[in-house]
Amino acid sequence: MLRIGTCWKWLLAIAGVVAVCVGITTVRTSRSSDTSVVANAAEEQQLALTGADQSAGGTNLQSLPSSLDGTTAPRLPVDTNGRLARTRAVRDFFDYFLTAQDAVPAKALDELVRRSIAAQLDGRPAPDDALAVWQRYNAYRTACAQLTPPGSMLDGKPDFNALQLVIDQRSSLADRVMGEWSEAFFGDELHQQRDDLARLRIASDTTLSDAEKRARLAMLDAALPQNVRAARERAREQQASIDAVAQMLKQGASPDAVRAQVAQTLGSDAAERVVQMQKDEQQWQTRYADYEAQRAQIGRIGLSPQDYDTQVQQLRQRLFPNAGDAMRVASLDQDSGNRVR
C-alpha cells in the first residue's frame, strides 16, 4: 500500500506539470478560450521580444550570461541527412539557455540561441529546423503564461479531475503549438504524469482494500514500457540498498560489511565511496569527542561567560578549521545546551 507521504509527493509533482512556464500554468476549460490563447501566442512572443529589445537598447550578448559561465550548451542532434533529429535533446538545448531568462533581455537571449544554433549546425539544413522549433517553443511558452489553472484542491482534498484537466489540456496545447515535436518535447513527461495521477487515485480511494490497491498498482506496473519497468526496479533495489546501509551504519557495522552490501546493487565504486564516507564520519566523531572533552575542561576552570565563549570559539577554530565543520559543531553544541553564550 502506498504511504500518504508518497501520495503527496506525487500530488505536488503533478500540480507542477508545466516545466517551462513560470509557476503552475494550465489551459482554460473553454476550448474557444484555449484556441484564442494559441492564436495569439506567436504574436505576443514577437511583441515581447521587440519590447525587450527596445527597453534594453538593443542589447546583444556576445558571451554567455554569468549564470552559465563555465558550462557548455548541450549538443543539438542531427540525423544522417543533416536535419535536426526529433529527440528530447533539442528541448534540453533550449532549456539550457532559458535558465538565464531572468538575467538577460528576451531579445538578447533569442540572439544568443540563434548564434549558438548557427555555431553548432553551420553548413547543414538543420539550423533552419532548429530556428523553426525554437519559435514554436517560444509560442508554446507564451501561451502557457496566459493560461488560468483550475484549483488542485476540493474541500481540502486533492481534486483529481482538476489535475487530470491540467495534464490533458496541456497535452492538447502542446500538440497544437509544437505539432510533430510535441511527443519529443513532452511525451515522456506527460506519460509519467498520467501514470502518477492514476496511482494517486488508487492510493486515495477509500473504497478499495489494500489487496485491491496492490492489484491495481500491479496492473499499472505491467502496462509500463519495459525500459521504464526496468528503471523503476533498479531504483527500488537501490533504495532498498540505501535503506539497508543506513541501518547498518546506525548499528555500527564494519566497513567490510557495508562495502559488501552496497556493492550488491550500487557497484564497487559506490561501495568504496560509502566506506570512505563512513571512515570520514568516524574520524569526525572522534575529533568531536576530543572537542567535547576539552570544552568540558574549559567549563571547569571557572571562567567568566565572556572568557568561556572566547576559549570555546578558539577551540572550535583550532580543531575544526573548515567552516562547514564549525557550523556543525555549533549546531550540536546548541542541541546539547552547550552553545557559546
Coordinates of C-alpha atoms in Angstrom, one line a residue:
M1 CA 0.0 0.0 0.0
L2 CA 1.2 3.5 -0.9
R3 CA 2.2 5.7 2.0
I4 CA 0.4 9.1 2.4
G5 CA 3.7 10.9 2.2
T6 CA 4.4 9.4 -1.2
C7 CA 1.0 10.3 -2.4
W8 CA 1.5 14.0 -1.5
K9 CA 4.9 13.9 -3.4
W10 CA 3.0 12.7 -6.4
L11 CA 0.3 15.4 -6.0
L12 CA 2.9 18.1 -5.8
A13 CA 4.7 16.8 -8.9
I14 CA 1.5 16.6 -10.9
A15 CA 0.3 20.0 -9.8
G16 CA 3.6 21.5 -11.1
V17 CA 3.2 19.9 -14.6
V18 CA 4.3 22.9 -16.6
A19 CA 8.0 22.5 -16.8
V20 CA 8.9 25.5 -19.0
C21 CA 6.5 28.2 -17.7
V22 CA 6.9 30.3 -14.6
G23 CA 4.6 28.9 -11.9
I24 CA 1.8 26.4 -12.4
T25 CA 0.1 27.1 -15.7
T26 CA -2.7 25.1 -17.4
V27 CA -5.2 25.7 -20.1
R28 CA -8.7 27.0 -19.7
T29 CA -11.6 24.6 -19.7
S30 CA -13.2 26.6 -22.6
R31 CA -11.9 25.3 -25.9
S32 CA -12.6 28.6 -27.6
S33 CA -10.6 30.4 -25.0
D34 CA -7.8 27.9 -25.4
T35 CA -7.8 28.4 -29.1
S36 CA -7.6 32.1 -28.7
V37 CA -4.6 31.7 -26.5
V38 CA -2.8 29.6 -29.1
A39 CA -3.7 32.0 -31.9
N40 CA -2.2 35.0 -30.0
A41 CA 0.9 33.2 -28.7
A42 CA 3.3 33.8 -31.6
E43 CA 2.2 37.5 -32.0
E44 CA 2.7 38.2 -28.3
Q45 CA 6.0 36.4 -28.2
Q46 CA 7.2 38.7 -31.0
L47 CA 5.9 41.8 -29.2
A48 CA 7.7 40.6 -26.0
L49 CA 11.0 40.3 -27.9
T50 CA 10.6 43.6 -29.6
G51 CA 9.7 45.4 -26.3
A52 CA 12.6 43.8 -24.5
D53 CA 14.9 44.8 -27.3
Q54 CA 13.7 48.4 -27.1
S55 CA 13.9 48.6 -23.3
A56 CA 17.4 47.1 -23.3
G57 CA 18.6 49.4 -26.1
G58 CA 19.1 46.5 -28.5
T59 CA 21.4 44.7 -26.0
N60 CA 23.3 42.0 -27.8
L61 CA 25.0 39.3 -25.7
Q62 CA 28.5 38.4 -27.1
S63 CA 29.1 35.9 -24.4
L64 CA 27.2 33.6 -22.1
P65 CA 25.3 35.1 -19.2
S66 CA 27.2 34.9 -15.9
S67 CA 24.8 32.2 -14.7
L68 CA 26.1 30.0 -17.5
D69 CA 29.8 30.7 -17.1
G70 CA 31.8 27.5 -17.0
T71 CA 29.1 25.5 -18.7
T72 CA 28.6 24.2 -22.2
A73 CA 25.3 24.0 -24.1
P74 CA 24.0 20.5 -24.9
R75 CA 24.7 19.3 -28.5
L76 CA 21.8 19.6 -31.0
P77 CA 21.2 16.1 -32.5
V78 CA 21.4 15.7 -36.3
D79 CA 20.3 12.8 -38.4
T80 CA 22.1 11.2 -41.3
N81 CA 20.6 13.6 -43.7
G82 CA 21.9 16.6 -41.8
R83 CA 18.4 17.5 -40.5
L84 CA 17.6 18.2 -36.9
A85 CA 16.8 14.9 -35.1
R86 CA 13.4 14.8 -33.4
T87 CA 14.5 14.0 -29.8
R88 CA 14.2 15.4 -26.3
A89 CA 17.8 16.7 -26.7
V90 CA 16.5 19.6 -28.7
R91 CA 14.4 20.8 -25.8
D92 CA 17.3 20.3 -23.5
F93 CA 19.4 22.6 -25.7
F94 CA 16.7 25.4 -25.5
D95 CA 16.1 24.8 -21.8
Y96 CA 19.8 25.3 -21.1
F97 CA 19.6 28.9 -22.4
L98 CA 16.2 29.5 -20.8
T99 CA 17.7 29.0 -17.3
A100 CA 19.1 32.5 -17.8
Q101 CA 15.9 34.1 -19.0
D102 CA 15.5 36.2 -15.8
A103 CA 19.0 37.6 -16.1
V104 CA 19.0 38.9 -19.7
P105 CA 16.5 40.6 -22.0
A106 CA 14.4 38.3 -24.1
K107 CA 15.8 39.7 -27.4
A108 CA 19.3 39.2 -26.3
L109 CA 18.6 35.7 -25.2
D110 CA 16.9 35.0 -28.6
E111 CA 20.0 36.2 -30.4
L112 CA 22.3 34.1 -28.2
V113 CA 20.2 31.0 -29.0
R114 CA 20.3 31.8 -32.7
R115 CA 24.1 32.2 -32.7
S116 CA 24.6 29.0 -30.8
I117 CA 22.4 27.1 -33.3
A118 CA 24.5 28.5 -36.1
A119 CA 27.7 27.7 -34.4
Q120 CA 26.7 24.1 -33.8
L121 CA 24.9 23.4 -37.1
D122 CA 26.7 25.6 -39.7
G123 CA 26.7 24.2 -43.2
R124 CA 23.7 21.8 -42.8
P125 CA 20.0 22.0 -43.3
A126 CA 19.5 21.6 -39.5
P127 CA 19.8 25.3 -38.5
D128 CA 16.5 26.2 -40.2
D129 CA 14.9 23.3 -38.5
A130 CA 16.2 24.4 -35.1
L131 CA 15.1 28.0 -35.6
A132 CA 11.6 26.9 -36.5
V133 CA 11.3 24.7 -33.4
W134 CA 12.7 27.5 -31.2
Q135 CA 9.9 29.8 -32.5
R136 CA 7.3 27.1 -31.8
Y137 CA 8.7 26.6 -28.3
N138 CA 8.6 30.3 -27.5
A139 CA 5.0 30.4 -28.8
Y140 CA 4.1 27.5 -26.5
R141 CA 5.7 29.1 -23.5
T142 CA 3.9 32.4 -24.2
A143 CA 0.6 30.5 -24.5
C144 CA 1.3 28.8 -21.2
A145 CA 1.9 32.1 -19.5
Q146 CA -1.6 33.3 -20.4
L147 CA -3.5 30.3 -19.1
T148 CA -5.6 30.1 -16.0
P149 CA -5.1 27.0 -13.8
P150 CA -8.0 25.2 -12.1
G151 CA -7.8 24.6 -8.4
S152 CA -6.0 21.4 -7.4
M153 CA -7.9 21.1 -4.1
L154 CA -11.6 20.5 -3.4
D155 CA -13.0 20.6 0.1
G156 CA -9.4 20.2 1.5
K157 CA -8.7 17.1 -0.6
P158 CA -6.9 16.6 -3.9
D159 CA -9.1 17.4 -6.9
F160 CA -8.1 14.6 -9.2
N161 CA -10.4 15.8 -12.0
A162 CA -8.8 19.2 -12.0
L163 CA -5.3 17.6 -12.1
Q164 CA -6.4 15.4 -15.0
L165 CA -7.6 18.5 -16.8
V166 CA -4.2 20.1 -16.3
I167 CA -2.5 17.2 -17.9
D168 CA -5.0 16.7 -20.8
Q169 CA -5.2 20.3 -21.7
R170 CA -1.5 20.9 -21.6
S171 CA -1.1 17.9 -23.9
S172 CA -3.6 19.4 -26.3
L173 CA -1.9 22.7 -26.2
A174 CA 1.5 21.1 -26.9
D175 CA 0.0 19.1 -29.9
R176 CA -1.4 22.3 -31.5
V177 CA 1.6 24.5 -31.0
M178 CA 4.5 22.1 -31.2
G179 CA 3.0 19.8 -33.8
E180 CA 5.2 16.8 -34.7
W181 CA 7.6 18.0 -32.0
S182 CA 5.2 17.6 -29.1
E183 CA 6.0 14.0 -28.4
A184 CA 9.7 14.5 -28.4
F185 CA 9.5 17.6 -26.1
F186 CA 6.8 16.5 -23.7
G187 CA 5.8 12.8 -24.3
D188 CA 7.8 11.1 -21.6
E189 CA 6.9 13.8 -19.1
L190 CA 3.1 13.6 -19.8
H191 CA 3.1 9.8 -19.8
Q192 CA 4.8 9.9 -16.3
Q193 CA 2.3 12.5 -15.0
R194 CA -0.7 10.4 -16.2
D195 CA 0.8 7.3 -14.6
D196 CA 1.5 9.2 -11.3
L197 CA -2.1 10.5 -11.2
A198 CA -3.6 7.1 -11.8
R199 CA -1.5 5.8 -8.9
L200 CA -2.6 8.7 -6.7
R201 CA -6.2 8.0 -7.4
I202 CA -5.8 4.4 -6.4
A203 CA -3.9 5.2 -3.2
S204 CA -6.5 7.7 -2.2
D205 CA -9.6 5.5 -3.0
T206 CA -11.1 4.6 0.4
T207 CA -13.5 2.1 -1.2
L208 CA -10.6 -0.2 -2.1
S209 CA -8.9 -2.7 0.2
D210 CA -5.2 -2.9 0.5
A211 CA -5.2 -6.0 -1.6
E212 CA -7.3 -4.3 -4.3
K213 CA -4.9 -1.4 -4.4
R214 CA -1.9 -3.6 -4.7
A215 CA -3.6 -5.4 -7.6
R216 CA -4.4 -2.2 -9.5
L217 CA -1.0 -0.8 -9.0
A218 CA 0.5 -4.1 -10.3
M219 CA -1.7 -3.6 -13.4
L220 CA -0.2 -0.2 -13.9
D221 CA 3.3 -1.6 -13.5
A222 CA 2.6 -4.2 -16.1
A223 CA 1.4 -1.6 -18.6
L224 CA 4.6 0.4 -18.4
P225 CA 7.2 0.1 -21.2
Q226 CA 9.9 -2.4 -20.5
N227 CA 12.6 0.2 -20.1
V228 CA 10.6 2.1 -17.6
R229 CA 9.8 -1.0 -15.6
A230 CA 13.5 -1.9 -15.6
A231 CA 14.5 1.6 -14.4
R232 CA 11.9 1.5 -11.6
E233 CA 13.1 -1.9 -10.5
R234 CA 16.7 -0.6 -10.4
A235 CA 15.6 2.4 -8.4
R236 CA 13.7 0.2 -5.9
E237 CA 16.7 -2.0 -5.5
Q238 CA 19.0 0.9 -5.0
Q239 CA 16.7 2.5 -2.4
A240 CA 16.4 -0.8 -0.6
S241 CA 20.2 -1.0 -0.5
I242 CA 20.5 2.6 0.7
D243 CA 18.0 1.9 3.5
A244 CA 19.9 -1.2 4.5
V245 CA 23.2 0.6 4.5
A246 CA 21.7 3.4 6.7
Q247 CA 20.5 0.8 9.2
M248 CA 24.0 -0.9 9.1
L249 CA 25.7 2.4 9.8
K250 CA 23.3 3.2 12.6
Q251 CA 24.2 -0.2 14.2
G252 CA 27.9 0.4 13.7
A253 CA 28.6 -2.2 11.0
S254 CA 32.2 -2.8 9.9
P255 CA 33.5 -1.2 6.7
D256 CA 33.7 -4.6 5.0
A257 CA 30.1 -5.4 5.8
V258 CA 29.0 -2.0 4.4
R259 CA 31.1 -2.5 1.3
A260 CA 29.6 -5.9 0.6
Q261 CA 26.1 -4.6 1.0
V262 CA 26.5 -1.6 -1.3
A263 CA 28.4 -3.5 -4.0
Q264 CA 25.5 -5.8 -4.5
T265 CA 23.2 -3.2 -6.0
L266 CA 25.2 0.0 -6.5
G267 CA 28.5 -1.3 -7.7
S268 CA 32.0 -1.5 -6.3
D269 CA 32.8 2.2 -6.9
A270 CA 29.8 3.3 -4.9
A271 CA 30.7 0.8 -2.2
E272 CA 34.2 2.3 -1.9
R273 CA 32.7 5.9 -1.7
V274 CA 30.3 4.8 1.0
V275 CA 33.0 3.1 3.0
Q276 CA 35.2 6.2 2.7
M277 CA 32.3 8.4 3.9
Q278 CA 31.9 6.0 6.9
K279 CA 35.6 6.4 7.7
D280 CA 35.4 10.1 7.4
E281 CA 32.4 10.3 9.7
Q282 CA 34.1 8.1 12.3
Q283 CA 37.1 10.3 12.2
W284 CA 34.9 13.4 12.5
Q285 CA 33.1 11.9 15.5
T286 CA 36.5 11.2 17.1
R287 CA 37.5 14.8 16.7
Y288 CA 34.2 16.0 18.1
A289 CA 34.6 13.7 21.2
D290 CA 38.1 15.3 21.7
Y291 CA 36.5 18.7 21.3
E292 CA 33.8 17.9 23.9
A293 CA 36.4 16.7 26.4
Q294 CA 38.4 19.9 26.0
R295 CA 35.3 22.1 26.1
A296 CA 34.3 20.4 29.4
Q297 CA 37.8 21.2 30.8
I298 CA 37.4 24.8 29.9
G299 CA 34.0 24.8 31.6
R300 CA 35.5 23.6 34.9
I301 CA 38.1 26.4 35.1
G302 CA 35.5 28.9 36.4
L303 CA 35.9 31.5 33.6
S304 CA 33.5 34.3 33.2
P305 CA 30.9 33.7 30.5
Q306 CA 32.7 36.0 28.1
D307 CA 36.1 34.4 28.6
Y308 CA 34.4 30.9 28.3
D309 CA 32.9 31.9 25.0
T310 CA 36.2 33.1 23.7
Q311 CA 38.1 30.0 24.7
V312 CA 35.5 27.6 23.2
Q313 CA 35.4 29.6 19.9
Q314 CA 39.2 29.4 19.7
L315 CA 39.0 25.6 20.4
R316 CA 36.5 25.2 17.6
Q317 CA 38.7 27.1 15.2
R318 CA 41.7 25.0 16.0
L319 CA 40.0 21.6 15.8
F320 CA 37.5 22.4 13.1
P321 CA 39.1 25.0 10.7
N322 CA 36.6 24.1 8.0
A323 CA 33.6 26.5 8.1
G324 CA 31.1 23.7 7.4
D325 CA 32.5 21.6 10.2
A326 CA 32.5 24.5 12.6
M327 CA 28.8 25.2 11.9
R328 CA 28.0 21.5 12.5
V329 CA 29.8 21.7 15.9
A330 CA 27.9 24.8 16.8
S331 CA 24.6 23.1 15.9
L332 CA 25.5 20.1 18.0
D333 CA 26.5 22.3 20.9
Q334 CA 23.2 24.2 20.7
D335 CA 21.2 21.0 20.7
S336 CA 23.0 19.7 23.8
G337 CA 22.7 23.0 25.6
N338 CA 26.4 23.8 25.4
R339 CA 26.3 26.7 22.9
V340 CA 28.7 29.5 23.2
R341 CA 26.9 32.2 25.2

